[in-house]
């Protein structure tokens, strides 16, 4: 190998980078485990220590974390305000009857399983049986007239509510994705307006709450100046004095300069710079009370605040140093803002304010360390519609303000229509402030210096970098169609359970050691080299995954398993070709070189087709599909590095020291066995076709008769919170409930305190009036082994599918495009479309047979493991697709080589049969190692993994069968058919005499 030392140096550097990131993965996993066992207070104290925080932050940036199925996370119940959707549809047509019905529906929703719309309609009909819903909802925009039948009106309201929930669902998922939480679970509760969210490994609960419940309603408002608005604040203070029964309104003017000075000193924000002439009317008076003149400044201030309760809460700005054009009305302690709002919302106070004056608080203090929020005067209009809204924002990003010491800000760009409105808005308000308001909180109120014509702007507000990132994500994700409320939140345990993870890890270790032992027994000395390369490959996979912050989930593990199989396969290909060269009498070093040279095309073709599949799965897939694709693509890259570089360096090193170290490539008996073997695969292909067609027909019939047993992931189900009085065994609970639910395996997670479980099942979900039957089955299963723990149902809800409709469609699109790309690549690479069609049909055969097997077994209730179609099954199916393509392309590659090297013009069937026999040893060795892994994990990996490994085992079996008995024979028959279709060269008879 040329430049060996350079390659070794690069590999060493790469290994150090991987080790660095793997170290932080260990730190992250161990720290997360420790934090999960701490109370919230202890966790905060631990993270407040700078060293702890810095190390934990570095681990997050450089490590690979575990997904929800492996480590648990945060469980949140969100409720979208469907009542606001219904109110919005009615608009200004509402009356007291309508509002009363809304309130009744909200009260009943707490205990009812009915949808909010049904509860509202029921309530309003109870209040007035003769009322017509069209009276409230008739409008051109709603498509409802006063003559629209009641049923159509109700259907319209339900559709709009459902659409609002769907939009909210998609927006929340987008926000979570941009937040950086990988592989979250979101479920809708149909009709209730609730969305259940599970976030793996989340620790910053406050940040998540802010991210989820903000509606992201962005508005740009013009403002009142302090000069214009402060007189109304004075009148409010006077009105509050009257309502509180204090001194006459005129006495409010009898305050001292010391009081004014004290108020200004209480203001800790000092951020608005401008003046105002309005304070003079409050603080100046020629008539001074004699008693007041004897008081100290402190006593005068206390007396002033006692007589002016509103100003005791809302402090004056520093008017002497503030521009009167600014919209600042005052400052209040964060803890006092609720009381100020209470005063401002009193009807008597509302009558004082002009209809176009609204008062909004800033989102946070304007100076670091301050506890004061600022009250800003907004200039509204008759329609209460902002001149410019957030729907005109085309992009938002976290940035830094070069003019303000690189403070974090949010930069925004607008669509053309928004840019036009922004140009007019800024042009009409030069020298005035424009307030940027998000969810009725003011984030900034900059003074317009000149016209902004390009649609660009910034939001500043004393942000941290995370806050600026979150705000930009909110704006990019879009506005929620209705306010969102967090109804509840809990910390949940892993989906797989601690015992399952332990069993899975143990069994995976056994399988891995078994593969290492097999390689040594079969290949002897070279098997040790293959094992070293395999270990290096796993090390590289973990290192790259850590560097890319991959979240490891069950589908991700499936991708690693497939990449391990491909790593073994690459070395087997090299060794088999090397052994062939040794059999011709070549010296060791030359045989190794030729072995790599001959195996190169097969390794590259098989890995490229699988990598292309991974790319398509990543582009079109979401959630579990992407997790699989990422680890698969990483595994393919590291497989090529470990097989083509690491293995070669080691083998060449050993070959150069042939006098010191003896190296072998397997036993003579094994080599002779496969050399003598000459099975007639092609001659017997018709039998294979008959078996295959019968199996496919049976599968298709099963699809029609039995269908599939879908898990909660696909169809939703019922969810229960169970509380135990004594200790319980989670795995035993899962087993008992699987039996009680007719072999429908439930999802079981710990939630909140250690004595509670969240159990979700799809058992009888689509059956009518089955609630009691499911509840009875649940309690029977819980009491089977845990009657002494006295399990009690604390809460029961209905949940929608974890895998949303767009994720299902993404999965379908990804598989379809994968098949198309594989067909195109194989057809181009091998020079004939017939090869592409052979690969495509054999792949379809594998998928149909695995689906058919699960369909048939799904009709049997007495199986000891689950055969539901869920996320685990998706992961297994994707693994099967990757394995099948890899296997088929290797066989095709040998066929191409045999055909190209043929000098004797042997019949094509003979050449195809020879190629299949030549690759048979490689096919069987790779299949044996993969099937051994699947079997060990099936029997010892825990109940949760059984369905996954069952699908994987039979998928690999079908894949091996199809690559030998279907893909190649089909390609051959298509080639023979195409040859017959070619026109026969015509001969012109000799007519000369």
PDB file of N, CA, C and O in Angstrom, residues 9-22 539-540:
ATOM      1  N   UNK A   9      -0.886   7.656  10.125  1.00  0.00           N
ATOM      2  CA  UNK A   9      -0.935   8.906  10.889  1.00  0.00           C
ATOM      3  C   UNK A   9      -2.326   9.522  10.897  1.00  0.00           C
ATOM      4  O   UNK A   9      -2.818   9.973  11.937  1.00  0.00           O
ATOM      5  N   UNK A  10      -2.985   9.530   9.733  1.00  0.00           N
ATOM      6  CA  UNK A  10      -4.339  10.080   9.647  1.00  0.00           C
ATOM      7  C   UNK A  10      -5.322   9.253  10.465  1.00  0.00           C
ATOM      8  O   UNK A  10      -6.218   9.806  11.132  1.00  0.00           O
ATOM      9  N   UNK A  11      -5.182   7.921  10.423  1.00  0.00           N
ATOM     10  CA  UNK A  11      -6.046   7.060  11.219  1.00  0.00           C
ATOM     11  C   UNK A  11      -5.848   7.306  12.713  1.00  0.00           C
ATOM     12  O   UNK A  11      -6.814   7.286  13.496  1.00  0.00           O
ATOM     13  N   UNK A  12      -4.595   7.536  13.107  1.00  0.00           N
ATOM     14  CA  UNK A  12      -4.312   7.806  14.524  1.00  0.00           C
ATOM     15  C   UNK A  12      -4.966   9.106  14.976  1.00  0.00           C
ATOM     16  O   UNK A  12      -5.556   9.183  16.067  1.00  0.00           O
ATOM     17  N   UNK A  13      -4.885  10.142  14.129  1.00  0.00           N
ATOM     18  CA  UNK A  13      -5.526  11.423  14.462  1.00  0.00           C
ATOM     19  C   UNK A  13      -7.042  11.242  14.562  1.00  0.00           C
ATOM     20  O   UNK A  13      -7.699  11.744  15.486  1.00  0.00           O
ATOM     21  N   UNK A  14      -7.600  10.498  13.593  1.00  0.00           N
ATOM     22  CA  UNK A  14      -9.042  10.244  13.593  1.00  0.00           C
ATOM     23  C   UNK A  14      -9.460   9.483  14.849  1.00  0.00           C
ATOM     24  O   UNK A  14     -10.502   9.765  15.459  1.00  0.00           O
ATOM     25  N   UNK A  15      -8.624   8.512  15.245  1.00  0.00           N
ATOM     26  CA  UNK A  15      -8.920   7.726  16.449  1.00  0.00           C
ATOM     27  C   UNK A  15      -8.907   8.599  17.697  1.00  0.00           C
ATOM     28  O   UNK A  15      -9.741   8.429  18.597  1.00  0.00           O
ATOM     29  N   UNK A  16      -7.977   9.547  17.772  1.00  0.00           N
ATOM     30  CA  UNK A  16      -7.912  10.448  18.927  1.00  0.00           C
ATOM     31  C   UNK A  16      -9.164  11.329  18.994  1.00  0.00           C
ATOM     32  O   UNK A  16      -9.703  11.573  20.085  1.00  0.00           O
ATOM     33  N   UNK A  17      -9.618  11.804  17.847  1.00  0.00           N
ATOM     34  CA  UNK A  17     -10.842  12.621  17.814  1.00  0.00           C
ATOM     35  C   UNK A  17     -12.033  11.789  18.294  1.00  0.00           C
ATOM     36  O   UNK A  17     -12.868  12.266  19.077  1.00  0.00           O
ATOM     37  N   UNK A  18     -12.112  10.543  17.828  1.00  0.00           N
ATOM     38  CA  UNK A  18     -13.200   9.665  18.250  1.00  0.00           C
ATOM     39  C   UNK A  18     -13.137   9.401  19.753  1.00  0.00           C
ATOM     40  O   UNK A  18     -14.165   9.419  20.441  1.00  0.00           O
ATOM     41  N   UNK A  19     -11.919   9.158  20.262  1.00  0.00           N
ATOM     42  CA  UNK A  19     -11.763   8.900  21.698  1.00  0.00           C
ATOM     43  C   UNK A  19     -12.193  10.106  22.518  1.00  0.00           C
ATOM     44  O   UNK A  19     -12.833   9.956  23.577  1.00  0.00           O
ATOM     45  N   UNK A  20     -11.874  11.296  22.042  1.00  0.00           N
ATOM     46  CA  UNK A  20     -12.257  12.532  22.728  1.00  0.00           C
ATOM     47  C   UNK A  20     -13.776  12.624  22.862  1.00  0.00           C
ATOM     48  O   UNK A  20     -14.310  12.905  23.939  1.00  0.00           O
ATOM     49  N   UNK A  21     -14.473  12.346  21.753  1.00  0.00           N
ATOM     50  CA  UNK A  21     -15.936  12.456  21.774  1.00  0.00           C
ATOM     51  C   UNK A  21     -16.588  11.304  22.534  1.00  0.00           C
ATOM     52  O   UNK A  21     -17.615  11.498  23.193  1.00  0.00           O
ATOM     53  N   UNK A  22     -15.998  10.117  22.455  1.00  0.00           N
ATOM     54  CA  UNK A  22     -16.551   8.989  23.215  1.00  0.00           C
ATOM     55  C   UNK A  22     -16.413   9.239  24.712  1.00  0.00           C
ATOM     56  O   UNK A  22     -17.306   8.889  25.505  1.00  0.00           O
ATOM     57  N   UNK A 539     -15.658   1.367  17.210  1.00  0.00           N
ATOM     58  CA  UNK A 539     -15.061   2.532  17.863  1.00  0.00           C
ATOM     59  C   UNK A 539     -15.275   3.789  17.023  1.00  0.00           C
ATOM     60  O   UNK A 539     -15.666   4.842  17.531  1.00  0.00           O
ATOM     61  N   UNK A 540     -15.052   3.680  15.707  1.00  0.00           N
ATOM     62  CA  UNK A 540     -15.247   4.826  14.815  1.00  0.00           C
ATOM     63  C   UNK A 540     -16.723   5.234  14.745  1.00  0.00           C
ATOM     64  O   UNK A 540     -17.048   6.425  14.713  1.00  0.00           O
TER      65      UNK A 540
END
